[in-house]
Amino acid sequence: MGGGGAPEVRSTCPYCGVGCGVLLRADGQGGLAVRGDPAHPANRGRLCSKGSALGETVGLENRLLAPRVYGKETGWDDALQLVADHFRDTIATHGPDSVAFYVSGQMLTEDYYVANKLMKGFIGSANIDTNSRLCMASTVAGHRRAFGTDTVPGAYEDIEEADLVVLVGSNLAWCHPVLHQRVLAAKKARGTRIVVIDPRRTASCDGADMHLALTPGADVALFNRLFATLYEGGAIDKAFIARTQGFDDTLRSALNDGLAPTGLDAAEVEAFCRLWMRTERVVTIFSQGVNQSTSGSDKVNAILNCHLATGRIGKPGCGPLSVTGQPNAMGGREVGGLANMLACHLDLENADHRSAVRAFWNAPRVPDAPGLKAVDMFRAVGDGRIKALWIIHTNPAVSMPEADAVRDAIAACPFTVVSDITARTDTARLADVLLPATAWAEKDGTVTNCDRTISRQRSVLPAPGQARADWNILAEVGCRMGFGAAFDYASPAEIFREHATLSGIAGGFGRDFDISGLSAISDGDYAAMEPQRWPVTATRSGNRFFADGIFFHPDAKARLIPVSWRAPAAKTGPRYPFRLNTGRLRDQWHTMTRTALSPRLSAHLAEPFLDIHPDDAEALDIDAADLVRVTSPVGACILRARITDAVQRGQVFAPMHWTGETAPSARIDTLVAAATDPLSGQPESKASVVAIARH
Ligand code: SF4
C-alpha cells in the first residue's frame, strides 16, 4: 500500500472535525500521495472523498507566495513592520478595543494560542473571535450551562457500543462521512438503530430506521416531549438526578411545550420517544442544524437534559456528541479562541482566572469583559468602531450572514490584514496587507477533533515562496509591537509546552481541559506524538467524563436547563413565503479554496442550486434546471432549480460554498439575516425567509 520512495509521514486531514489520520508521501515534485492511517483511532484507515482527494489540492497554481502591501509584492520585514506599527498606532490613538482578529478553525492549536495570547494578554482586548462562532458556539454555551465547562463527555468508541444513534440536525453522511461509516458499521455489527431528525431527507437517511422531518427550529419542542415521556414512563434515573439541579423547573417547561411546532405526527414522535426510553445505550450526535439557530443553545440543552435525566452520559455507548465542522474547532475552544473565553477553558469574567493567566503570561493586561462575537465584530467594523482588522484563514466576505454588508464593511475598514494561502478569495481581495501563510501539508502543529483527540499535523512539503507558519507571523508582529520575550518562540513544540503548562494551572481551578502531563514533552517526543485524547495529566488520561457524576460547577452538580420552544427569528408570510435551509455538499469544503482544485470533487455537484419541492415548483411554474431568483429581506441570488421531495413543501435548500469568484450570483450568505442566539451569538443560518420566482 505504502509504495516506494520517500517515507510516509503521519498527519491529519484538514477538513472536518472527525480528524482522520492520513499517511502522506511526497513525490519530490510537489505532488502528494494520500491514504488513510490504519493506526489513527478516529478513522482506522478510512477516508471520505474529500480526504482521499487531498493530493489533488496541494498544487501552487493559486498560491500567494509573497507578502503584498496595497497590492504590491514586498518583503516580510516591510509587511510585518507595517502591520505592527498600524496596530500599535491604532491602539495608542483609539484604545485596544479599536482592533480585532477574526480567526479560524483551520488554524493549528499553536497558531491559535499565539493569536489569543497576543490579543487577550498583550493588546488587552478580547476582540478575537473565530469562524467557529458560525459552527458550534451554541454547543459551547450549552455545555457550559449544563456541565460548568465546555466538555465533550464521550468518545467515538461510544458509537460502536450504542444500540441507538440519533442524528439531530446533522447530515453526517456528507459532513462527517467517516463517522457515518462507523454508525453504519455499528448497525451491521450489533443492530444499532438509527434515527435522523432533520427537516430534509438527506443521504444520512439511507440506512436509518426512522426519519423525523421536523419543522425547522422545532428541536426544543421535540426533546421537551422526549423529556416528558421519560418522566411519564418512569425512566428518570433518580440517583443520577441527585447529581444535578433544575429537574422540577425543567420538567415543568417540558410538560408545557406542545408538539405543534414540530409539524410531526404524534404517533411518530411517540415511537421515537419510546425507542429512546427503552434503549439504555443512546448516543445523540448533533451538529449545525442544532447550533445555527437563534435558539441553538436551548436546543443543545434540551438534548443534554434528556441524557442527564436518565444518566445516559459518561458510560460506554451513551451520551451527547457534538460534531464540529472544522478540523480544529476544538483546539480553538481550548486556547480561548472565542471572544467570550479565556485560555484552557478558564473564564474571562472570573477575576481569579484572569489574574492567573496574566501572571503566567507575564502580560500587562487581560480584559475583564468579553470581546465582540463575529456578527457584532463585523458590525463594529462597518460602523467604524474597529479600525484595524486581521483576518486569518477564513473568508467572511462570503461566509458571514449578510455577506454583502460584511464585504462592504471590510472594504471600508481603514486597515485590513489577511493571512491566507491564496489571494483569490473575496476577503483577500479587500486586504491592505496580504500575508502568505503555509498550507496544510506544509504546517507543523496539533489539532483536536470532536472527541478530544489531539493529533499532529506534520509538514511533508516545503513552504513555497516566502510562505510562513501562522504562529511565526503572529509572534513576529507581537515582537515588533514591543512585547518581545513573550513571543520569542522558536518552534511549535515550544508553544505547545507553554499551552500544556497553562492547562495545569487551569486544572488547579477545577477545569476539564488539562494536558499538563505533556508540559515537559521533548522536541523529539512532540515530533513523534501519537494521537491522544485529553485530559492528559500525571494521574488521568483521556477517558470519558462524568462517569463519576462529578461536574464542573462549583457544587459539582450538573444543571438541567428549563427551555421552551421559540420560533426562528424571521417569520414566513406573503412576501417571503419559503424557509431557506443552507448547508454543505459531500465533496466541497467551506468556500472551496482547496476542494475546487480537485476535478473529481468538483464533478459531484458542479454548480450552485436550489432544492424545491415539486408542488411548490409547479405552483411557481418552475421546471427542473430553470434559473430562479431567490430574494430575502437582506439579499438576492440566482440559482438553478432542482425539484425534489427531499425538501418539504414551503422549504428550500441551497449549498453554501460558492463565492464571488466561482459564482457571483450564488453567494448564499447574502440571503441570510444576521439574527443570532442571545447566549452564544451564533447566527441562524438555516431558517431564513425567501421569495422565489423564475428568472
Ligand atoms: Fe477528512 Fe472529515 Fe473526510 Fe475524515 S471524514 S477524511 S476528517 S473530511
PDB file of C-alpha atoms and ligand atoms in Angstrom, residues 12-22 36 42-43 46-54 156 172 174-181 324-325 327 449 586 589, ligand 1:
ATOM      1  CA  THR A  12      -4.274  14.715   9.977  1.00  0.00           C
ATOM      2  CA  CYS A  13      -6.909  15.589   7.375  1.00  0.00           C
ATOM      3  CA  PRO A  14      -7.521  19.368   7.336  1.00  0.00           C
ATOM      4  CA  TYR A  15     -11.239  19.273   6.627  1.00  0.00           C
ATOM      5  CA  CYS A  16     -13.894  18.248   9.116  1.00  0.00           C
ATOM      6  CA  GLY A  17     -13.845  17.683  12.847  1.00  0.00           C
ATOM      7  CA  VAL A  18     -13.689  13.894  12.578  1.00  0.00           C
ATOM      8  CA  GLY A  19      -9.928  14.417  12.465  1.00  0.00           C
ATOM      9  CA  CYS A  20      -8.933  11.416  10.368  1.00  0.00           C
ATOM     10  CA  GLY A  21      -5.317  10.350  10.343  1.00  0.00           C
ATOM     11  CA  VAL A  22      -3.617  10.376   6.937  1.00  0.00           C
ATOM     12  CA  GLY A  36      -5.930   6.723   5.500  1.00  0.00           C
ATOM     13  CA  ALA A  42     -10.631   8.357  14.507  1.00  0.00           C
ATOM     14  CA  ASN A  43     -10.723   6.581  11.156  1.00  0.00           C
ATOM     15  CA  ARG A  46     -10.874   5.065   6.284  1.00  0.00           C
ATOM     16  CA  LEU A  47     -11.093   8.333   4.351  1.00  0.00           C
ATOM     17  CA  CYS A  48     -14.011  10.092   2.653  1.00  0.00           C
ATOM     18  CA  SER A  49     -14.000  11.589  -0.845  1.00  0.00           C
ATOM     19  CA  LYS A  50     -12.533  14.896   0.356  1.00  0.00           C
ATOM     20  CA  GLY A  51      -9.745  13.283   2.355  1.00  0.00           C
ATOM     21  CA  SER A  52      -8.920  10.899  -0.492  1.00  0.00           C
ATOM     22  CA  ALA A  53      -8.572  13.813  -2.921  1.00  0.00           C
ATOM     23  CA  LEU A  54      -6.219  15.847  -0.733  1.00  0.00           C
ATOM     24  CA  TYR A 156     -16.159   7.947  19.111  1.00  0.00           C
ATOM     25  CA  LEU A 172     -23.401  13.013   8.942  1.00  0.00           C
ATOM     26  CA  TRP A 174     -21.917  14.098   3.834  1.00  0.00           C
ATOM     27  CA  CYS A 175     -20.434  16.330   6.504  1.00  0.00           C
ATOM     28  CA  HIS A 176     -18.645  13.768   8.714  1.00  0.00           C
ATOM     29  CA  PRO A 177     -18.595  10.757   6.397  1.00  0.00           C
ATOM     30  CA  VAL A 178     -16.133   8.579   8.284  1.00  0.00           C
ATOM     31  CA  LEU A 179     -18.181   8.874  11.473  1.00  0.00           C
ATOM     32  CA  HIS A 180     -21.263   7.946   9.461  1.00  0.00           C
ATOM     33  CA  GLN A 181     -19.409   4.864   8.227  1.00  0.00           C
ATOM     34  CA  THR A 324     -17.796  20.188  14.796  1.00  0.00           C
ATOM     35  CA  GLY A 325     -17.454  21.370  11.256  1.00  0.00           C
ATOM     36  CA  PRO A 327     -10.545  20.351  11.825  1.00  0.00           C
ATOM     37  CA  ASN A 449     -11.009  16.588  16.882  1.00  0.00           C
ATOM     38  CA  ARG A 586     -20.463  15.960   0.227  1.00  0.00           C
ATOM     39  CA  TRP A 589     -15.452  22.448   1.781  1.00  0.00           C
TER      40      TRP A 589
HETATM   41 FE1  SF4 B   1     -11.230  14.383   6.303  1.00  0.00          FE
HETATM   42 FE2  SF4 B   1     -13.546  14.527   7.642  1.00  0.00          FE
HETATM   43 FE3  SF4 B   1     -13.355  13.054   5.439  1.00  0.00          FE
HETATM   44 FE4  SF4 B   1     -12.112  12.297   7.663  1.00  0.00          FE
HETATM   45  S1  SF4 B   1     -14.337  12.431   7.367  1.00  0.00           S
HETATM   46  S2  SF4 B   1     -11.276  12.258   5.586  1.00  0.00           S
HETATM   47  S3  SF4 B   1     -11.503  14.287   8.534  1.00  0.00           S
HETATM   48  S4  SF4 B   1     -13.164  15.289   5.569  1.00  0.00           S
END
